[in-house]
Amino acid sequence: MEQIFGGIEAGGTKFVCAVGTGPQDIHAQTTFATTSPQETMEQTVDFFRQQSERYGSLLSLGVASFGPLDPSPGSPTYGYITSTPKPGWANFDFVGALSSAFDIPVVFDTDVNGAALGEYRWGAAQGLDTFIYLTIGTGIGGGGLINGKMMHGLIHPEMGHIPLPHDWQADPFAGGCPYHGDCLEGLANGPAMEQRWGQRAETLPQDHPAWDLEAHYLALGLVNFICTLSPQRIIMGGGVMQQPQLFPLIRQKVLKGLNGYVQSSLITQHIDEYIVPPGLGSRAGVLGAFALAELAAQSGIG
Amino acid sequence: MEQIFGGIEAGGTKFVCAVGTGPQDIHAQTTFATTSPQETMEQTVDFFRQQSERYGSLLSLGVASFGPLDPSPGSPTYGYITSTPKPGWANFDFVGALSSAFDIPVVFDTDVNGAALGEYRWGAAQGLDTFIYLTIGTGIGGGGLINGKMMHGLIHPEMGHIPLPHDWQADPFAGGCPYHGDCLEGLANGPAMEQRWGQRAETLPQDHPAWDLEAHYLALGLVNFICTLSPQRIIMGGGVMQQPQLFPLIRQKVLKGLNGYVQSSLITQHIDEYIVPPGLGSRAGVLGAFALAELAAQSGIG
């Protein structure tokens, strides 16, 4: 029997589980709502048990998860979701639950680090060693590879929570982050758009001023990340980025914000290739989980 | 004869050149003003020629330089200062000038990456793989190691130029950055303090409100870097940080800014060990140049 990977895109709203080897080869996939950890993990384990019976034992499992979480293999809480407000999930031992069901290596990382690794392996970041992947949706998060390795450090980045300039006269909305009010996520995630404009973001027409303001905040975030990290490319995914009018607005505002200071022709001449959507589209998450699984199989982490 | 390194701390105001092997063993050191590239490089080459006659050929040279610069060995402009407004230095081939005088490996990087490497080798970042070094002085810059390697990416970080919240009512000073006005550097470097308060920063008494405002902006910068990079430690050097009252103010404001979101005991319980001055004090720059030279000798880069 051929050897295949299992991947879990563990989101706060839904789980996507799949088995396969890469973008051209997904054998089976299922999606279900994220409810309690017990119920959600039962569905997860059931799916991979069924697939193992069909295709033989999986080589490894990759988990690209919502957080905050502990991705450090040496830590006593490695593999845990840590301080999430999501009921039942705080201090949940995600890797432990999988390891007690399957005797195969498991790699566990943030959804955005997983998506970044998937983009590196098969998508818009092939051949790069330093780039970031941002998701703009219900939350805002960022991950990436620096010097060819996934970003961890003390814990893992929380790029959505950077403080930003906020012109209260132009935009009196206070921001919706329970921790920081008007951080990037508080000003620019999907729920912030809905609260500010009184309707769901996807129902706002393309020429509504909401999109210019949204691009303004996202561009401020990108200028921050460019100055701090000097990425070779920025990939932007997530529900809010499904709006095609956002990319040109963001690119134009990033150029204005940097004002020629970072002198790279990739930015000044080719910004269309510098700030891009995911090469894997909406499959970046689950394919990222495959890429994590591949890493587990290669390195024997688990 | 023993084999020793040469180190150049190339600042916009002064050059410090030294030969030796580490913090306990600096054989000779000289300091002179940064004038034209021709004159400055002549003095540099003269110093190292004299030291080579005395101690034998140097093993390698490390250069920790002001920028922006090109630190990518594969690039056609590797070793150049690039877009500096400093007269005569834009597009100056720094490594070329050294290599035509000395047939030894040269490693060339930013002053802050050099200082970070020195702190990793002998100072406050020993044993860490992901941390940043910030300098707060005439300019504001940052570098560091991520996953054990110096930060480069597209070019190199320009951490001083991140956009920040600016309460114009509380602080009507517009900011002094010629590119961005009120970016971190524009609001919080030494010249910004002098312009805002009408006297040089070092002449302001310790209880002057200037220091609280300065700590406010620096803490906003640190919250940004913590969310974006998740460093294991932040080292803050440079002239402005010579003011001992700043560290406690900054630490307190960083805790307030993060508001418990990043749940690491190193931040929540031990912030005195998380935000620290350089272990090498004011010698971080020149010892960082030694650390770069050591790297050149090890890797054969040059």
Coordinates of C-alpha atoms in Angstrom, one line a residue:
Chain A
M1 CA 0.0 0.0 0.0
E2 CA 1.2 3.5 -0.7
Q3 CA 2.0 5.7 2.3
I4 CA -0.1 8.8 2.7
F5 CA -0.3 11.7 5.2
G6 CA -3.1 12.9 7.4
G7 CA -3.8 16.6 7.6
I8 CA -6.0 18.6 10.0
E9 CA -6.9 22.2 9.4
A10 CA -8.3 23.0 12.9
G11 CA -10.2 26.3 12.8
G12 CA -12.2 27.9 15.4
T13 CA -15.4 27.5 13.3
K14 CA -14.7 24.3 11.4
F15 CA -12.3 21.4 11.1
V16 CA -11.1 20.1 7.7
C17 CA -9.5 16.7 7.8
A18 CA -7.9 15.0 4.7
V19 CA -5.6 12.2 3.7
G20 CA -3.3 12.3 0.7
T21 CA 0.2 13.4 -0.4
G22 CA -0.2 16.8 -1.9
P23 CA -2.3 19.2 -4.0
Q24 CA -2.8 16.8 -6.9
D25 CA -3.5 13.9 -4.7
I26 CA -6.1 14.3 -1.9
H27 CA -7.7 10.8 -1.4
A28 CA -10.4 11.9 1.0
Q29 CA -11.5 15.0 2.8
T30 CA -14.2 15.9 5.3
T31 CA -15.4 19.1 7.0
F32 CA -17.4 19.5 10.2
A33 CA -18.2 22.2 12.8
T34 CA -15.8 22.8 15.7
T35 CA -17.9 22.1 18.8
S36 CA -16.6 20.7 22.1
P37 CA -13.0 19.3 22.1
Q38 CA -14.4 15.8 22.9
E39 CA -17.0 15.7 20.1
T40 CA -14.7 17.3 17.6
M41 CA -11.8 15.0 18.3
E42 CA -14.1 12.0 18.1
Q43 CA -15.1 13.0 14.6
T44 CA -11.5 13.6 13.8
V45 CA -10.3 10.2 15.1
D46 CA -13.1 8.4 13.4
F47 CA -12.3 9.9 10.0
F48 CA -8.6 9.0 10.2
R49 CA -9.4 5.4 11.5
Q50 CA -11.7 4.9 8.5
Q51 CA -9.1 6.2 6.1
S52 CA -6.4 4.0 7.7
E53 CA -8.6 1.0 7.2
R54 CA -9.0 1.9 3.6
Y55 CA -5.5 3.0 2.7
G56 CA -3.3 1.5 5.4
S57 CA -1.6 3.2 8.3
L58 CA -0.9 6.9 7.7
L59 CA 2.7 7.9 7.7
S60 CA 2.2 10.9 10.0
L61 CA -0.3 13.6 11.0
G62 CA 0.0 17.4 10.5
V63 CA -2.1 19.8 12.5
A64 CA -2.5 23.4 11.5
S65 CA -4.5 24.8 14.3
F66 CA -6.2 27.9 15.7
G67 CA -4.5 29.2 18.9
P68 CA -2.8 30.5 20.9
L69 CA -1.0 27.2 21.2
D70 CA 2.3 25.7 22.3
P71 CA 4.3 24.5 19.2
S72 CA 7.6 23.8 21.1
P73 CA 8.4 20.1 21.2
G74 CA 10.5 20.5 24.3
S75 CA 7.8 22.2 26.4
P76 CA 5.6 20.5 29.0
T77 CA 2.5 21.9 27.3
Y78 CA 3.7 21.0 23.7
G79 CA 0.7 20.3 21.6
Y80 CA -1.8 22.2 23.7
I81 CA -4.2 24.9 22.7
T82 CA -3.4 27.4 25.5
S83 CA -5.3 30.6 26.3
T84 CA -8.1 30.6 23.8
P85 CA -11.5 32.1 24.9
K86 CA -13.2 29.3 22.9
P87 CA -15.3 27.3 25.4
G88 CA -13.7 24.0 26.4
W89 CA -10.5 24.4 24.3
A90 CA -8.3 26.3 26.7
N91 CA -5.5 24.0 27.9
F92 CA -6.7 21.2 25.7
D93 CA -4.0 18.6 24.9
F94 CA -4.6 18.3 21.1
V95 CA -1.5 16.3 20.3
G96 CA -2.1 14.0 23.3
A97 CA -5.6 13.2 22.0
L98 CA -4.2 12.3 18.6
S99 CA -1.2 10.3 19.9
S100 CA -3.4 8.2 22.2
A101 CA -5.4 7.1 19.1
F102 CA -2.6 6.8 16.5
D103 CA 0.9 5.6 17.0
I104 CA 2.4 7.8 14.3
P105 CA 4.4 11.1 14.4
V106 CA 2.3 14.3 14.8
V107 CA 3.5 17.8 14.0
F108 CA 1.4 20.6 15.5
D109 CA 1.7 24.3 14.6
T110 CA -0.3 27.4 14.0
D111 CA -2.8 27.5 11.1
V112 CA -0.7 30.3 9.6
N113 CA 2.6 28.6 9.9
G114 CA 1.0 25.5 8.4
A115 CA -0.4 27.5 5.5
A116 CA 3.0 29.2 5.0
L117 CA 4.7 25.8 4.9
G118 CA 2.1 24.6 2.3
E119 CA 2.8 27.7 0.2
Y120 CA 6.5 27.1 0.5
R121 CA 6.1 23.5 -0.6
W122 CA 3.6 23.8 -3.4
G123 CA 2.3 27.4 -3.7
A124 CA 3.3 31.1 -3.9
A125 CA 6.5 30.9 -1.7
Q126 CA 8.4 28.2 -3.5
G127 CA 12.2 28.9 -3.4
L128 CA 11.9 31.6 -0.8
D129 CA 13.5 31.4 2.7
T130 CA 11.9 34.4 4.4
F131 CA 8.3 35.3 3.8
I132 CA 5.0 35.6 5.7
Y133 CA 1.5 34.3 5.3
L134 CA -1.3 36.4 6.7
T135 CA -4.9 35.4 7.2
I136 CA -7.6 38.1 7.3
G137 CA -10.9 36.7 8.4
T138 CA -12.7 36.3 11.7
G139 CA -9.3 36.8 13.2
I140 CA -6.1 38.2 11.8
G141 CA -2.9 36.1 12.2
G142 CA 0.4 35.7 10.6
G143 CA 3.2 33.1 10.4
G144 CA 5.9 32.3 8.0
L145 CA 9.4 31.1 7.4
I146 CA 12.5 33.0 8.4
N147 CA 15.8 31.8 7.2
G148 CA 14.0 28.6 6.0
K149 CA 12.4 27.7 9.3
M150 CA 9.0 28.3 10.7
M151 CA 8.6 31.3 13.0
H152 CA 8.3 30.3 16.7
G153 CA 10.6 32.2 19.1
L154 CA 9.2 32.6 22.6
I155 CA 5.8 31.1 21.6
H156 CA 4.6 32.1 18.1
P157 CA 3.8 35.4 16.4
E158 CA 0.5 37.1 17.1
M159 CA 0.7 39.5 14.1
G160 CA -2.9 40.5 14.4
H161 CA -2.3 42.3 17.7
I162 CA 0.2 45.0 16.7
P163 CA -0.8 48.6 17.7
L164 CA -1.5 50.9 14.7
P165 CA -2.2 54.6 14.0
H166 CA -6.0 55.1 14.4
D167 CA -7.5 58.4 13.2
W168 CA -10.5 58.6 15.5
Q169 CA -12.0 61.5 13.6
A170 CA -12.0 59.6 10.3
D171 CA -12.9 56.3 11.9
P172 CA -14.7 56.7 15.3
F173 CA -15.1 52.9 15.6
A174 CA -13.2 51.9 18.8
G175 CA -12.0 48.6 17.6
G176 CA -13.3 45.2 18.7
C177 CA -10.3 43.4 20.2
P178 CA -11.1 42.4 23.8
Y179 CA -7.5 42.7 24.7
H180 CA -6.3 45.8 22.8
G181 CA -9.3 47.5 21.3
D182 CA -7.9 49.1 18.2
C183 CA -5.0 46.8 17.3
L184 CA -4.8 45.5 13.7
E185 CA -7.3 42.7 14.4
G186 CA -9.5 45.0 16.4
L187 CA -9.8 47.4 13.5
A188 CA -9.7 45.2 10.4
N189 CA -11.0 41.7 11.0
G190 CA -14.3 40.6 9.6
P191 CA -16.4 41.3 12.7
A192 CA -14.8 44.8 13.0
M193 CA -16.1 45.6 9.5
E194 CA -19.5 44.3 10.4
Q195 CA -19.7 46.3 13.6
R196 CA -18.4 49.5 12.0
W197 CA -20.7 49.4 8.9
G198 CA -23.7 47.6 10.4
Q199 CA -23.7 44.9 7.8
R200 CA -21.6 41.8 7.0
A201 CA -18.4 42.6 5.1
E202 CA -19.3 40.4 2.1
T203 CA -22.6 42.3 1.6
L204 CA -20.8 45.7 1.2
P205 CA -20.6 46.7 -2.5
Q206 CA -17.1 46.8 -4.0
D207 CA -17.1 50.6 -4.3
H208 CA -18.2 51.1 -0.6
P209 CA -15.7 53.3 1.4
A210 CA -15.4 50.4 3.8
W211 CA -12.9 48.7 1.4
D212 CA -10.6 51.7 1.2
L213 CA -10.5 52.0 5.0
E214 CA -9.9 48.2 5.3
A215 CA -7.0 48.4 2.8
H216 CA -5.6 51.4 4.8
Y217 CA -5.4 49.3 8.0
L218 CA -4.1 46.2 6.3
A219 CA -1.4 48.3 4.5
L220 CA -0.3 49.9 7.8
G221 CA 0.1 46.3 9.1
L222 CA 2.1 45.3 6.1
V223 CA 4.4 48.3 6.3
N224 CA 5.0 47.3 9.9
F225 CA 5.8 43.7 8.9
I226 CA 8.0 44.8 6.0
C227 CA 10.1 47.1 8.3
T228 CA 10.4 44.5 11.1
L229 CA 11.0 41.4 9.1
S230 CA 12.1 42.3 5.5
P231 CA 10.1 39.5 4.0
Q232 CA 10.8 38.4 0.4
R233 CA 7.0 38.1 -0.2
I234 CA 3.7 38.6 1.6
I235 CA 0.9 36.1 1.0
M236 CA -2.6 37.3 2.1
G237 CA -5.4 34.8 2.5
G238 CA -8.6 34.4 4.6
G239 CA -12.2 35.3 4.1
V240 CA -11.8 39.1 3.9
M241 CA -9.2 38.7 1.2
Q242 CA -11.7 37.0 -1.1
Q243 CA -12.7 40.6 -2.1
P244 CA -10.7 41.2 -5.4
Q245 CA -10.7 45.0 -5.0
L246 CA -8.5 44.8 -1.9
F247 CA -5.2 43.7 -3.4
P248 CA -4.7 46.7 -5.7
L249 CA -5.7 49.1 -2.9
I250 CA -3.4 47.5 -0.4
R251 CA -0.4 47.5 -2.8
Q252 CA -0.9 51.2 -3.6
K253 CA -1.1 52.1 0.1
V254 CA 1.9 50.0 1.0
L255 CA 4.0 51.9 -1.6
K256 CA 2.7 55.2 -0.2
G257 CA 3.4 54.1 3.4
L258 CA 7.0 53.0 2.7
N259 CA 7.5 56.2 0.6
G260 CA 10.5 54.8 -1.2
Y261 CA 12.5 54.0 1.9
V262 CA 13.0 50.3 1.3
Q263 CA 14.8 50.3 -2.0
S264 CA 14.1 47.0 -3.5
S265 CA 12.8 46.8 -7.1
L266 CA 10.6 43.9 -6.0
I267 CA 8.7 46.4 -3.9
T268 CA 9.1 49.6 -6.0
Q269 CA 8.6 48.0 -9.5
H270 CA 6.9 44.6 -8.9
I271 CA 4.6 45.0 -6.0
D272 CA 2.0 42.8 -7.8
E273 CA 4.4 39.9 -7.3
Y274 CA 5.3 41.0 -3.7
I275 CA 1.9 41.1 -2.1
V276 CA -0.1 38.1 -3.4
P277 CA -3.0 35.7 -2.7
P278 CA -2.2 32.1 -1.7
G279 CA -1.0 30.0 -4.6
L280 CA -3.1 27.2 -3.1
G281 CA -6.2 29.4 -2.8
S282 CA -8.6 28.2 -0.1
R283 CA -6.8 24.9 0.2
A284 CA -3.7 26.6 1.8
G285 CA -4.9 25.5 5.2
V286 CA -5.4 21.8 4.7
L287 CA -2.4 21.4 2.3
G288 CA -0.4 23.2 4.9
A289 CA -1.4 20.5 7.3
F290 CA -0.1 17.9 4.8
A291 CA 3.2 19.9 4.6
L292 CA 3.5 19.7 8.4
A293 CA 2.8 15.9 8.2
E294 CA 5.5 15.6 5.6
L295 CA 7.9 17.4 8.0
A296 CA 6.9 15.0 10.7
A297 CA 7.7 12.0 8.5
Q298 CA 11.0 13.5 7.5
S299 CA 12.3 14.6 10.9
G300 CA 10.7 11.9 13.0
I301 CA 9.2 14.7 15.2
G302 CA 6.2 13.3 17.1
Chain B
M1 CA 52.1 34.2 16.0
E2 CA 48.5 34.0 17.3
Q3 CA 45.6 34.6 14.9
I4 CA 43.4 37.5 15.6
F5 CA 40.4 39.2 14.1
G6 CA 39.8 42.7 12.9
G7 CA 36.5 44.4 13.7
I8 CA 35.0 47.7 12.4
E9 CA 32.0 49.3 14.0
A10 CA 31.2 51.7 11.2
G11 CA 28.8 54.4 12.5
G12 CA 27.5 57.4 10.7
T13 CA 29.3 59.6 13.2
K14 CA 32.4 57.6 14.1
F15 CA 34.3 54.5 13.2
V16 CA 35.7 52.2 15.9
C17 CA 38.4 49.7 14.6
A18 CA 39.9 47.0 16.8
V19 CA 41.9 43.8 16.7
G20 CA 41.6 41.0 19.1
T21 CA 39.7 37.8 19.8
G22 CA 36.9 38.7 22.2
P23 CA 35.8 40.8 25.1
Q24 CA 38.7 39.8 27.4
D25 CA 41.2 40.2 24.6
I26 CA 41.2 43.5 22.6
H27 CA 44.8 44.1 21.5
A28 CA 44.4 47.5 20.0
Q29 CA 41.5 49.9 19.3
T30 CA 41.1 53.3 17.6
T31 CA 38.2 55.7 17.0
F32 CA 38.0 58.4 14.4
A33 CA 35.2 60.6 12.9
T34 CA 33.3 59.3 9.8
T35 CA 34.2 61.8 7.1
S36 CA 34.4 61.1 3.3
P37 CA 34.5 57.4 2.4
Q38 CA 38.0 58.0 0.9
E39 CA 39.5 59.5 4.0
T40 CA 37.7 57.2 6.4
M41 CA 38.7 54.1 4.6
E42 CA 42.3 55.3 4.4
Q43 CA 42.4 55.6 8.2
T44 CA 40.8 52.2 8.5
V45 CA 43.2 50.5 6.2
D46 CA 46.2 52.2 7.8
F47 CA 45.1 51.0 11.3
F48 CA 44.7 47.3 10.2
R49 CA 48.0 47.5 8.2
Q50 CA 49.9 48.6 11.3
Q51 CA 48.2 46.0 13.4
S52 CA 49.0 43.3 10.9
E53 CA 52.7 44.3 10.9
R54 CA 52.7 44.0 14.7
Y55 CA 50.6 40.9 15.2
G56 CA 50.8 39.1 11.9
S57 CA 48.1 38.8 9.2
L58 CA 44.5 39.0 10.6
L59 CA 42.4 35.9 10.2
S60 CA 39.4 37.9 8.9
L61 CA 37.5 41.2 9.1
G62 CA 34.0 41.8 10.4
V63 CA 32.2 45.0 9.6
A64 CA 29.1 46.1 11.5
S65 CA 27.9 49.1 9.6
F66 CA 25.4 51.9 9.4
G67 CA 23.0 51.5 6.4
P68 CA 20.9 50.8 4.5
L69 CA 23.4 48.3 3.0
D70 CA 23.5 45.1 1.0
P71 CA 24.4 42.1 3.2
S72 CA 23.6 39.4 0.6
P73 CA 26.8 37.6 -0.5
G74 CA 25.1 36.6 -3.8
S75 CA 24.0 40.1 -4.8
P76 CA 25.9 42.3 -7.4
T77 CA 26.0 45.1 -4.8
Y78 CA 27.0 42.9 -1.9
G79 CA 29.1 44.9 0.6
Y80 CA 27.8 48.3 -0.5
I81 CA 26.3 51.0 1.5
T82 CA 23.2 51.6 -0.6
S83 CA 20.7 54.5 -0.2
T84 CA 22.1 56.5 2.8
P85 CA 21.6 60.3 2.7
K86 CA 25.1 60.6 4.2
P87 CA 27.2 62.6 1.6
G88 CA 29.5 60.4 -0.4
W89 CA 28.5 57.1 1.1
A90 CA 25.5 56.2 -1.1
N91 CA 26.5 53.2 -3.4
F92 CA 29.9 53.0 -1.7
D93 CA 31.6 49.6 -2.1
F94 CA 32.7 49.1 1.5
V95 CA 33.8 45.4 1.2
G96 CA 35.5 46.1 -2.1
A97 CA 37.6 48.8 -0.5
L98 CA 38.7 46.4 2.2
S99 CA 39.2 43.4 -0.1
S100 CA 41.5 45.4 -2.3
A101 CA 43.7 46.2 0.7
F102 CA 43.6 42.8 2.5
D103 CA 43.4 39.3 1.1
I104 CA 41.3 37.9 4.0
P105 CA 37.6 37.0 4.4
V106 CA 35.3 40.0 5.2
V107 CA 31.8 39.7 6.7
F108 CA 29.6 42.7 6.3
D109 CA 26.3 43.3 8.1
T110 CA 24.2 45.9 9.8
D111 CA 25.5 47.5 13.0
V112 CA 22.5 46.0 14.8
N113 CA 22.9 42.5 13.4
G114 CA 26.6 42.7 14.4
A115 CA 25.7 43.8 17.9
A116 CA 23.1 41.1 18.1
L117 CA 25.7 38.5 17.1
G118 CA 28.1 39.9 19.7
E119 CA 25.5 39.6 22.4
Y120 CA 24.7 36.0 21.3
R121 CA 28.4 35.1 21.4
W122 CA 29.4 36.9 24.7
G123 CA 26.6 39.0 26.1
A124 CA 22.9 39.0 27.0
A125 CA 21.7 36.6 24.3
Q126 CA 23.8 33.5 25.0
G127 CA 21.9 30.3 24.4
L128 CA 18.9 32.0 22.6
D129 CA 18.0 31.4 19.0
T130 CA 15.4 34.1 18.5
F131 CA 16.0 37.6 19.9
I132 CA 16.3 41.2 18.8
Y133 CA 18.8 44.0 19.4
L134 CA 17.6 47.5 19.2
T135 CA 19.6 50.7 19.2
I136 CA 17.9 53.9 20.2
G137 CA 20.2 56.9 19.4
T138 CA 20.6 59.3 16.5
G139 CA 18.6 56.7 14.6
I140 CA 16.6 53.7 15.7
G141 CA 17.4 50.3 14.2
G142 CA 16.9 46.7 15.0
G143 CA 18.4 43.4 14.1
G144 CA 18.7 40.0 15.6
L145 CA 18.8 36.3 15.2
I146 CA 15.8 34.2 14.2
N147 CA 16.0 30.5 14.4
G148 CA 19.8 30.9 15.1
K149 CA 20.6 33.0 12.0
M150 CA 20.9 36.8 11.5
M151 CA 17.8 38.5 10.1
H152 CA 18.1 39.5 6.4
G153 CA 15.2 38.5 4.1
L154 CA 14.6 40.8 1.2
I155 CA 17.3 43.3 2.4
H156 CA 17.5 43.7 6.2
P157 CA 15.0 44.9 8.8
E158 CA 14.4 48.7 9.2
M159 CA 12.7 48.4 12.6
G160 CA 12.9 52.1 13.3
H161 CA 10.4 52.9 10.5
I162 CA 7.3 51.1 11.7
P163 CA 4.1 53.3 11.9
L164 CA 2.8 53.8 15.4
P165 CA -0.2 55.3 17.1
H166 CA 0.4 59.1 17.6
D167 CA -1.9 61.1 19.8
W168 CA -1.5 64.5 18.3
Q169 CA -3.3 66.2 21.1
A170 CA -1.0 64.8 23.8
D171 CA 2.1 65.2 21.6
P172 CA 1.7 67.8 18.7
F173 CA 5.3 67.2 17.6
A174 CA 5.0 66.0 14.0
G175 CA 7.9 63.6 14.0
G176 CA 11.3 64.1 12.3
C177 CA 11.7 61.2 9.8
P178 CA 12.2 62.7 6.3
Y179 CA 10.5 59.6 4.8
H180 CA 7.6 58.9 7.3
G181 CA 7.3 61.8 9.7
D182 CA 6.0 60.1 12.8
C183 CA 7.3 56.6 12.5
L184 CA 9.0 55.1 15.6
E185 CA 12.4 56.7 14.7
G186 CA 10.7 60.0 13.8
L187 CA 9.0 60.2 17.2
A188 CA 11.6 58.7 19.5
N189 CA 15.1 59.0 18.3
G190 CA 17.5 61.5 20.0
P191 CA 17.0 64.3 17.5
A192 CA 13.1 64.0 17.9
M193 CA 13.5 64.4 21.7
E194 CA 15.7 67.5 21.1
Q195 CA 13.3 69.1 18.6
R196 CA 10.2 68.3 20.8
W197 CA 11.6 69.7 24.1
G198 CA 14.0 72.3 22.8
Q199 CA 17.1 70.9 24.5
R200 CA 19.3 67.9 24.1
A201 CA 17.8 64.7 25.5
E202 CA 20.7 64.1 27.9
T203 CA 20.2 67.5 29.5
L204 CA 16.6 66.7 30.4
P205 CA 16.2 65.8 34.2
Q206 CA 15.2 62.3 35.0
D207 CA 11.7 63.3 36.2
H208 CA 11.0 65.3 33.1
P209 CA 7.8 64.2 31.3
A210 CA 9.9 63.7 28.2
W211 CA 11.0 60.3 29.5
D212 CA 7.5 59.0 30.1
L213 CA 6.6 59.9 26.5
E214 CA 9.8 58.4 25.2
A215 CA 9.1 55.2 27.1
H216 CA 5.6 55.3 25.7
Y217 CA 6.7 55.3 22.1
L218 CA 9.5 52.7 22.6
A219 CA 7.0 50.4 24.4
L220 CA 4.6 50.7 21.5
G221 CA 7.5 49.7 19.2
L222 CA 8.3 46.7 21.5
V223 CA 4.7 45.5 21.6
N224 CA 4.8 45.6 17.8
F225 CA 8.0 43.5 17.7
I226 CA 6.8 41.1 20.3
C227 CA 3.6 40.4 18.4
T228 CA 5.3 40.2 15.0
L229 CA 8.5 38.2 16.0
S230 CA 7.9 36.5 19.4
P231 CA 11.5 37.1 20.5
Q232 CA 12.9 35.3 23.5
R233 CA 14.5 38.5 24.7
I234 CA 14.8 42.2 23.7
I235 CA 18.1 43.9 24.1
M236 CA 18.1 47.7 24.0
G237 CA 21.2 49.8 23.5
G238 CA 22.3 53.1 22.0
G239 CA 22.7 56.6 23.5
V240 CA 19.2 57.3 24.5
M241 CA 19.1 54.0 26.5
Q242 CA 21.9 55.3 28.7
Q243 CA 19.1 56.9 30.8
P244 CA 18.5 54.4 33.6
Q245 CA 15.0 55.6 34.3
L246 CA 13.8 54.3 30.8
F247 CA 14.0 50.6 31.4
P248 CA 11.4 50.4 34.2
L249 CA 9.1 52.7 32.4
I250 CA 9.3 50.8 29.2
R251 CA 8.8 47.4 30.9
Q252 CA 5.7 48.6 32.7
K253 CA 4.2 50.1 29.5
V254 CA 4.9 46.9 27.5
L255 CA 3.0 44.9 30.1
K256 CA 0.2 47.4 29.9
G257 CA 0.2 47.3 26.0
L258 CA 0.2 43.5 25.8
N259 CA -2.5 43.4 28.4
G260 CA -1.9 39.7 29.3
Y261 CA -2.4 38.5 25.7
V262 CA 1.0 36.9 25.3
Q263 CA 0.9 34.3 28.1
S264 CA 4.6 33.6 28.8
S265 CA 5.8 33.8 32.3
L266 CA 9.0 35.3 31.0
I267 CA 7.0 38.4 30.0
T268 CA 4.3 38.4 32.7
Q269 CA 6.6 37.4 35.7
H270 CA 10.1 38.2 34.6
I271 CA 10.0 41.2 32.4
D272 CA 13.2 42.5 34.0
E273 CA 15.0 39.6 32.3
Y274 CA 13.1 40.0 29.1
I275 CA 13.8 43.6 28.2
V276 CA 17.4 44.2 29.0
P277 CA 20.5 46.4 28.3
P278 CA 23.4 44.9 26.3
G279 CA 25.5 42.5 28.3
L280 CA 28.5 44.0 26.5
G281 CA 27.5 47.6 27.3
S282 CA 28.8 50.2 24.9
R283 CA 31.2 47.6 23.5
A284 CA 28.4 45.6 21.8
G285 CA 29.2 47.3 18.5
V286 CA 32.9 46.6 18.1
L287 CA 32.6 43.2 19.8
G288 CA 29.8 42.4 17.3
A289 CA 32.2 43.2 14.5
F290 CA 34.6 40.6 16.1
A291 CA 31.8 38.1 16.1
L292 CA 31.1 38.8 12.4
A293 CA 34.9 38.3 11.8
E294 CA 34.8 35.0 13.7
L295 CA 31.9 34.0 11.5
A296 CA 33.9 34.8 8.4
A297 CA 36.8 32.7 9.6
Q298 CA 34.5 29.8 10.3
S299 CA 32.5 29.8 7.2
G300 CA 35.0 31.1 4.7
I301 CA 32.6 33.8 3.6
G302 CA 34.4 36.7 2.0

